[in-house]
N, CA, C and O atoms as a Tripos MOL2 file, in Angstrom:
@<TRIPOS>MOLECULE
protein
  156   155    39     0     0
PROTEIN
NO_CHARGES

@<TRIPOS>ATOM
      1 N           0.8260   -1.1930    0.0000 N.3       1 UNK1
      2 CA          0.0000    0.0000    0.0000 C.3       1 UNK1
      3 C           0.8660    1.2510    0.0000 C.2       1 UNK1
      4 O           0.3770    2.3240   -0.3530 O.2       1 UNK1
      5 N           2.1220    1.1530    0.3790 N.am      2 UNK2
      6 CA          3.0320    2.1220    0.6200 C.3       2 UNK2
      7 C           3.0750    2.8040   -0.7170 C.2       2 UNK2
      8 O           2.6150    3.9080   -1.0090 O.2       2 UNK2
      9 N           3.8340    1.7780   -1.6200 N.am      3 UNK3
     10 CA          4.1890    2.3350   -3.2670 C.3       3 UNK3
     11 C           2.7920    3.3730   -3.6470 C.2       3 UNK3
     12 O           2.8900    4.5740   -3.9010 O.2       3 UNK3
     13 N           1.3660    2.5010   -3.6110 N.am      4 UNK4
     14 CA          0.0340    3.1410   -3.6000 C.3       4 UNK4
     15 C          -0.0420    4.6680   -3.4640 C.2       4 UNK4
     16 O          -0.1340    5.5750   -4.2910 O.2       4 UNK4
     17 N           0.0290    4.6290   -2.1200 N.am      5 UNK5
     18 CA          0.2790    5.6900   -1.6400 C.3       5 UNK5
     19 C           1.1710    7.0880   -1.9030 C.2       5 UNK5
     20 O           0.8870    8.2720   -2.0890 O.2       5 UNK5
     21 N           2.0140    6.5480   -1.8440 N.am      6 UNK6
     22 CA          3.0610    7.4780   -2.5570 C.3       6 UNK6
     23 C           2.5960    8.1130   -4.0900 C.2       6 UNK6
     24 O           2.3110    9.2910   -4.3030 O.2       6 UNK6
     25 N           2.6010    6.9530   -5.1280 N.am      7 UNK7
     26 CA          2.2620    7.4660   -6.4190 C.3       7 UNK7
     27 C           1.1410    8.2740   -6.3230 C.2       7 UNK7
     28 O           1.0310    9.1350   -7.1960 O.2       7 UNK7
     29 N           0.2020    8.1980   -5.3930 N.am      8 UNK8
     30 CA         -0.9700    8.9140   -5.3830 C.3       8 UNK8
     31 C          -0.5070   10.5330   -5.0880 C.2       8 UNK8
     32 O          -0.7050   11.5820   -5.7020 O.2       8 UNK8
     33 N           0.3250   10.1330   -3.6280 N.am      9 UNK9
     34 CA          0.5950   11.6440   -3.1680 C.3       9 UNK9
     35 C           1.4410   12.6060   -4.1860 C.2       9 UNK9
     36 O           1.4620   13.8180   -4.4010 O.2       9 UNK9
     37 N           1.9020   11.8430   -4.5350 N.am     10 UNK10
     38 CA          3.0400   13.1230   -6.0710 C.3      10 UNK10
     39 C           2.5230   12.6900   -7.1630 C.2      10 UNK10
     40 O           3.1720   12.1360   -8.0500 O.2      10 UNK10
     41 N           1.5970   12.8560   -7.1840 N.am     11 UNK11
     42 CA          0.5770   13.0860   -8.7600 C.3      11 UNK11
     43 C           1.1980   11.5920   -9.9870 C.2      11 UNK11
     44 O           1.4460   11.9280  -11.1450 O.2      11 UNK11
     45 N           1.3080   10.7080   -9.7570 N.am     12 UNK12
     46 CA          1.8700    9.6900  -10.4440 C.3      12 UNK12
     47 C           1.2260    8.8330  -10.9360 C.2      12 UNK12
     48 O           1.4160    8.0730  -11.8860 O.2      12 UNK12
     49 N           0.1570    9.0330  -10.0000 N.am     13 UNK13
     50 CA         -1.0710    7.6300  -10.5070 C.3      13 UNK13
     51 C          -1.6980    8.5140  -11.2870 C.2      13 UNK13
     52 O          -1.5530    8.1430  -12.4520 O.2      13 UNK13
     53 N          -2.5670    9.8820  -11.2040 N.am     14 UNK14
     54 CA         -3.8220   10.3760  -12.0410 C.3      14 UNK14
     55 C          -3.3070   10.1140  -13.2360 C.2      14 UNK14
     56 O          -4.3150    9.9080  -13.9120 O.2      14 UNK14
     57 N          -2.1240    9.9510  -14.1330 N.am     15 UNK15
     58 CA         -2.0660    9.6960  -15.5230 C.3      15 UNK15
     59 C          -2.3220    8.7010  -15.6900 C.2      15 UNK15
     60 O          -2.6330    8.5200  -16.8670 O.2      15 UNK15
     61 N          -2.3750    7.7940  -15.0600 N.am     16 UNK16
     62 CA         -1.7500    6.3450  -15.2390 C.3      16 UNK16
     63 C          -3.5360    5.6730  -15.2280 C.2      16 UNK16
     64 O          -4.0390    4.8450  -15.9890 O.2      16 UNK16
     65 N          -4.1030    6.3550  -14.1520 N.am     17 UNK17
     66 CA         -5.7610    5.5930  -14.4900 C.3      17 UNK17
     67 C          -6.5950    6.7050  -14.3230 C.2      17 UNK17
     68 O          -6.2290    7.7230  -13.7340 O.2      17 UNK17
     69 N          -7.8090    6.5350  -14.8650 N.am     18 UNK18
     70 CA         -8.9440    7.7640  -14.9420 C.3      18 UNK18
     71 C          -9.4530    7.7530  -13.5730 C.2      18 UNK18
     72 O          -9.8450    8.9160  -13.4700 O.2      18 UNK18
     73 N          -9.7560    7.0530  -12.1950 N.am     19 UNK19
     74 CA        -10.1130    7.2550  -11.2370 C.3      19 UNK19
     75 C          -9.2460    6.2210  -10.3230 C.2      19 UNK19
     76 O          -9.3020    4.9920  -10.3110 O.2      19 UNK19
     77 N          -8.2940    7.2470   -9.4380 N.am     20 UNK20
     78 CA         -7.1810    7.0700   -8.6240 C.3      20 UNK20
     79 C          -7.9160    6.3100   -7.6140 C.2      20 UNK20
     80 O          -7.7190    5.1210   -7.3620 O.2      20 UNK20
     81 N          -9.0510    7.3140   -6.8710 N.am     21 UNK21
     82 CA         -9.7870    6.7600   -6.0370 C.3      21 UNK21
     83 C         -10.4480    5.1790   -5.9780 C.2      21 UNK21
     84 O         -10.5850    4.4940   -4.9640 O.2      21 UNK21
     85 N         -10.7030    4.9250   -6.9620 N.am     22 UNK22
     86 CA        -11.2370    3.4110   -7.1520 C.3      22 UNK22
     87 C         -10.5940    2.4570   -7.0510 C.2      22 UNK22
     88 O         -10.8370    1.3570   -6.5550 O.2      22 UNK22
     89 N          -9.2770    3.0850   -7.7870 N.am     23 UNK23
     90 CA         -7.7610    1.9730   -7.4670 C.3      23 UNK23
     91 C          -7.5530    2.2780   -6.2220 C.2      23 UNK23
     92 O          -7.2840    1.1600   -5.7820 O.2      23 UNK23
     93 N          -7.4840    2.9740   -5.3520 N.am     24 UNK24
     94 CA         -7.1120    2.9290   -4.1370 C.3      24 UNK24
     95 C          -8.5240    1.7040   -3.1240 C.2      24 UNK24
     96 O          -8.3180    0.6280   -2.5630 O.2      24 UNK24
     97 N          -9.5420    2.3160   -3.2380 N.am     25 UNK25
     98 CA        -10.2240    1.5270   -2.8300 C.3      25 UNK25
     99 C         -10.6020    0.0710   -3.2010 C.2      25 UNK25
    100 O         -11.1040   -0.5890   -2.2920 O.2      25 UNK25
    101 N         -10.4680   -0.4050   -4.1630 N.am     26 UNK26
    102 CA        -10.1590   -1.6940   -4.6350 C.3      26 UNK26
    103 C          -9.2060   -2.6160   -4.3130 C.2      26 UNK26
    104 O          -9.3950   -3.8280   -4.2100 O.2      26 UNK26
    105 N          -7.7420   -1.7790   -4.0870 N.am     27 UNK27
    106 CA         -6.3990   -2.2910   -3.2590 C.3      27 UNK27
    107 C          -6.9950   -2.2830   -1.9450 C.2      27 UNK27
    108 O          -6.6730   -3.3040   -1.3370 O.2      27 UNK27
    109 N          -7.7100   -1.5510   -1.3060 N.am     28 UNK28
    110 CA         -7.8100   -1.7950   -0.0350 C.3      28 UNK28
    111 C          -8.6060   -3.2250    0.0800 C.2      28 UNK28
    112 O          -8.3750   -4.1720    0.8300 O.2      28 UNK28
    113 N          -9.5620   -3.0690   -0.8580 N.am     29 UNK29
    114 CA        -10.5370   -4.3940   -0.4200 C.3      29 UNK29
    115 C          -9.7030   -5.9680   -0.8600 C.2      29 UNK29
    116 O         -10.1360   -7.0560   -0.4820 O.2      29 UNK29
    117 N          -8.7450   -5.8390   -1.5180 N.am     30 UNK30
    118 CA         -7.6640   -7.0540   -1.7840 C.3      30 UNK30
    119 C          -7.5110   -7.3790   -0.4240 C.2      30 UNK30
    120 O          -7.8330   -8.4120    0.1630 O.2      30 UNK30
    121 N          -6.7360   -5.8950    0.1820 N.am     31 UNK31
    122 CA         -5.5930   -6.2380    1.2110 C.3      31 UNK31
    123 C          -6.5550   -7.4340    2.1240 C.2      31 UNK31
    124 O          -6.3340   -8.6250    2.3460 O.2      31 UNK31
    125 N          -8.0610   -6.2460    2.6510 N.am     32 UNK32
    126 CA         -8.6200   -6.6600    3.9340 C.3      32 UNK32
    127 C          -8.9440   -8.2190    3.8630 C.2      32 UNK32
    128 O          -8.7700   -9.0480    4.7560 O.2      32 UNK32
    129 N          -9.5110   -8.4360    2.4450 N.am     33 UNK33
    130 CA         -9.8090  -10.0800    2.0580 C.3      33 UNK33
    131 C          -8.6560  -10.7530    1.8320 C.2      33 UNK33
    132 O          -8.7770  -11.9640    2.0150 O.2      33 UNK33
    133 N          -7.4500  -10.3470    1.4560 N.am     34 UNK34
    134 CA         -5.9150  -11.3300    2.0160 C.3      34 UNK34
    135 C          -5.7720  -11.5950    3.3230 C.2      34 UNK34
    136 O          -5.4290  -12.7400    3.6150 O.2      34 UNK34
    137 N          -5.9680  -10.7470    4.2570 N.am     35 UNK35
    138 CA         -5.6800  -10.7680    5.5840 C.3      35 UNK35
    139 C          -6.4990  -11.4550    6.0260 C.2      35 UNK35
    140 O          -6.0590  -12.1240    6.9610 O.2      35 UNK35
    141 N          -7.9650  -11.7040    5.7080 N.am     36 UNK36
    142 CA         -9.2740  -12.0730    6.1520 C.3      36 UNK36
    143 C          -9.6310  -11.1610    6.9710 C.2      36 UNK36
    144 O         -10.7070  -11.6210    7.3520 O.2      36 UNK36
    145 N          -9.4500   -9.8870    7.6850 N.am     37 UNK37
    146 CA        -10.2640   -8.9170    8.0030 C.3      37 UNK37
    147 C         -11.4040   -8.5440    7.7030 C.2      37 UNK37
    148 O         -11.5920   -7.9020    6.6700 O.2      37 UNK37
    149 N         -12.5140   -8.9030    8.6390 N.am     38 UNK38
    150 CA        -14.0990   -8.6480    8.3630 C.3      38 UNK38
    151 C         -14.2320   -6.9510    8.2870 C.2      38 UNK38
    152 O         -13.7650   -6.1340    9.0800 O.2      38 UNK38
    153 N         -15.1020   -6.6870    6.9470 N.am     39 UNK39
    154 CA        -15.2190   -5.3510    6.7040 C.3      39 UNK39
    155 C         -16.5480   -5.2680    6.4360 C.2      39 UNK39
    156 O         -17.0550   -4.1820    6.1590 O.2      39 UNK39
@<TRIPOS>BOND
     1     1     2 1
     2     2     3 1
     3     3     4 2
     4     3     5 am
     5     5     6 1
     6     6     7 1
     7     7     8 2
     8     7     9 am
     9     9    10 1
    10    10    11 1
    11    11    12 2
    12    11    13 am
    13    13    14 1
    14    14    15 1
    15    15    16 2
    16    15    17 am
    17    17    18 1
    18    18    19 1
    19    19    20 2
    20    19    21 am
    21    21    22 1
    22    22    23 1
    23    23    24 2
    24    23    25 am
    25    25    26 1
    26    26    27 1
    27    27    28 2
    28    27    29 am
    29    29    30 1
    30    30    31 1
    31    31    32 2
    32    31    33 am
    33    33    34 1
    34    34    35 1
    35    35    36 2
    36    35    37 am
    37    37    38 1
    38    38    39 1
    39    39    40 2
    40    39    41 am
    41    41    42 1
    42    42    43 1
    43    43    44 2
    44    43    45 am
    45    45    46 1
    46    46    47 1
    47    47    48 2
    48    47    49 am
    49    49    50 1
    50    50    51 1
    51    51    52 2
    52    51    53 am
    53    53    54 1
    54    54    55 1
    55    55    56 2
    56    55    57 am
    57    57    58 1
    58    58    59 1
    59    59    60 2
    60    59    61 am
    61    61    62 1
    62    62    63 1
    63    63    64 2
    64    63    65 am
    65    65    66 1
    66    66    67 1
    67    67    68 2
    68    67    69 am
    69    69    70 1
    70    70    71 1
    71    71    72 2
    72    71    73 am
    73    73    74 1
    74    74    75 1
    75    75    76 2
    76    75    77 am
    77    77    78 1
    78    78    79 1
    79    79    80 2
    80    79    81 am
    81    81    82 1
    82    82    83 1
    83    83    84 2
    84    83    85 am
    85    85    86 1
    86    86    87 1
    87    87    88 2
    88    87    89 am
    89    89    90 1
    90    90    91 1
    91    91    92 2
    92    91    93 am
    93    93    94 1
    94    94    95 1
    95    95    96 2
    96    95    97 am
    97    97    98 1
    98    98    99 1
    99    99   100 2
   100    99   101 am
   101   101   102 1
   102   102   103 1
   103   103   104 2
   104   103   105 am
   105   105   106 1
   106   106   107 1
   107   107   108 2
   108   107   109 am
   109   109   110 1
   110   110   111 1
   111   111   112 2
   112   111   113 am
   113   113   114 1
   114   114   115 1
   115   115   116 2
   116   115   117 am
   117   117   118 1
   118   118   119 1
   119   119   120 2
   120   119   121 am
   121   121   122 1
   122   122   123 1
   123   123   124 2
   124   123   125 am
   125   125   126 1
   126   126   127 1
   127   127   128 2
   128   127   129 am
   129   129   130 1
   130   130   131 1
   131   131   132 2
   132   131   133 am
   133   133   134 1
   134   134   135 1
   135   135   136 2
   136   135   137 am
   137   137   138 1
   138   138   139 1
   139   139   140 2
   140   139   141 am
   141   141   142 1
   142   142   143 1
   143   143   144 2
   144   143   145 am
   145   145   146 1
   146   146   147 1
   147   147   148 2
   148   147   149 am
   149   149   150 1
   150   150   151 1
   151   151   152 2
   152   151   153 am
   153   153   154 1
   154   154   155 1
   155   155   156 2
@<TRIPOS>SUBSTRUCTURE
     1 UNK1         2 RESIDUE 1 A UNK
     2 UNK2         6 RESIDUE 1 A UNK
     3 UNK3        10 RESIDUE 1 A UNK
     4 UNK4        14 RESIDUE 1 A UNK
     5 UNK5        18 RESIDUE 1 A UNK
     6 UNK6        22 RESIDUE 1 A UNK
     7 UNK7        26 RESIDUE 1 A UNK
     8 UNK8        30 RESIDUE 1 A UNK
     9 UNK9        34 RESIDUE 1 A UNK
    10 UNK10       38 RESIDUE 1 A UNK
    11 UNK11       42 RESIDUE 1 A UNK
    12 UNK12       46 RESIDUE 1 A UNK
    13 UNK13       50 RESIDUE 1 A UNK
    14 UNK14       54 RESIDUE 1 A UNK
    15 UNK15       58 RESIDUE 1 A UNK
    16 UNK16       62 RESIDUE 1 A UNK
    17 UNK17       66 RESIDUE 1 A UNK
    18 UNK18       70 RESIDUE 1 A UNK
    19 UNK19       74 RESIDUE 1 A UNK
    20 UNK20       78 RESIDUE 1 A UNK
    21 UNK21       82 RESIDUE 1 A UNK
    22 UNK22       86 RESIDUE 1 A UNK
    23 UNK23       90 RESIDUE 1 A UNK
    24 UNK24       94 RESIDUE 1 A UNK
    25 UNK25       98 RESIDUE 1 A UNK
    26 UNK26      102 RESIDUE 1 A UNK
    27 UNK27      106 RESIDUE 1 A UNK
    28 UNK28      110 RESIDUE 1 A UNK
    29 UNK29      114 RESIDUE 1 A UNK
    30 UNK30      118 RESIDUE 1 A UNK
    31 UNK31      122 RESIDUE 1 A UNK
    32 UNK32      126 RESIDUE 1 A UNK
    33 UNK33      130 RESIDUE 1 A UNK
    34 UNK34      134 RESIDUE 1 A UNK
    35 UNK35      138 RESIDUE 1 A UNK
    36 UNK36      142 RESIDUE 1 A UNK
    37 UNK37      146 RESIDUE 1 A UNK
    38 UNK38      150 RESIDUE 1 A UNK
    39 UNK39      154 RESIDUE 1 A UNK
């Protein structure tokens, strides 16, 4: 999530996909269902 993060904060991802936000929230829902964390 770190790399994520980062590219987000210095403008790296908005070229790269049309909604940053969705990729972010989508990685999150990987992580929580890798971990098995109930969400």
């Amino acid at each position: 999530m770190h790399g994520l993060v980062a590219l987000e904060i210095y403008g790296h991802l908005r070229p790269l996909v049309h909604d940053p936000a969705a990729v972010y929230r989508d990685e999150m829902r990987d992580l929580v269902a890798a971990l098995g964390v109930a969400g």
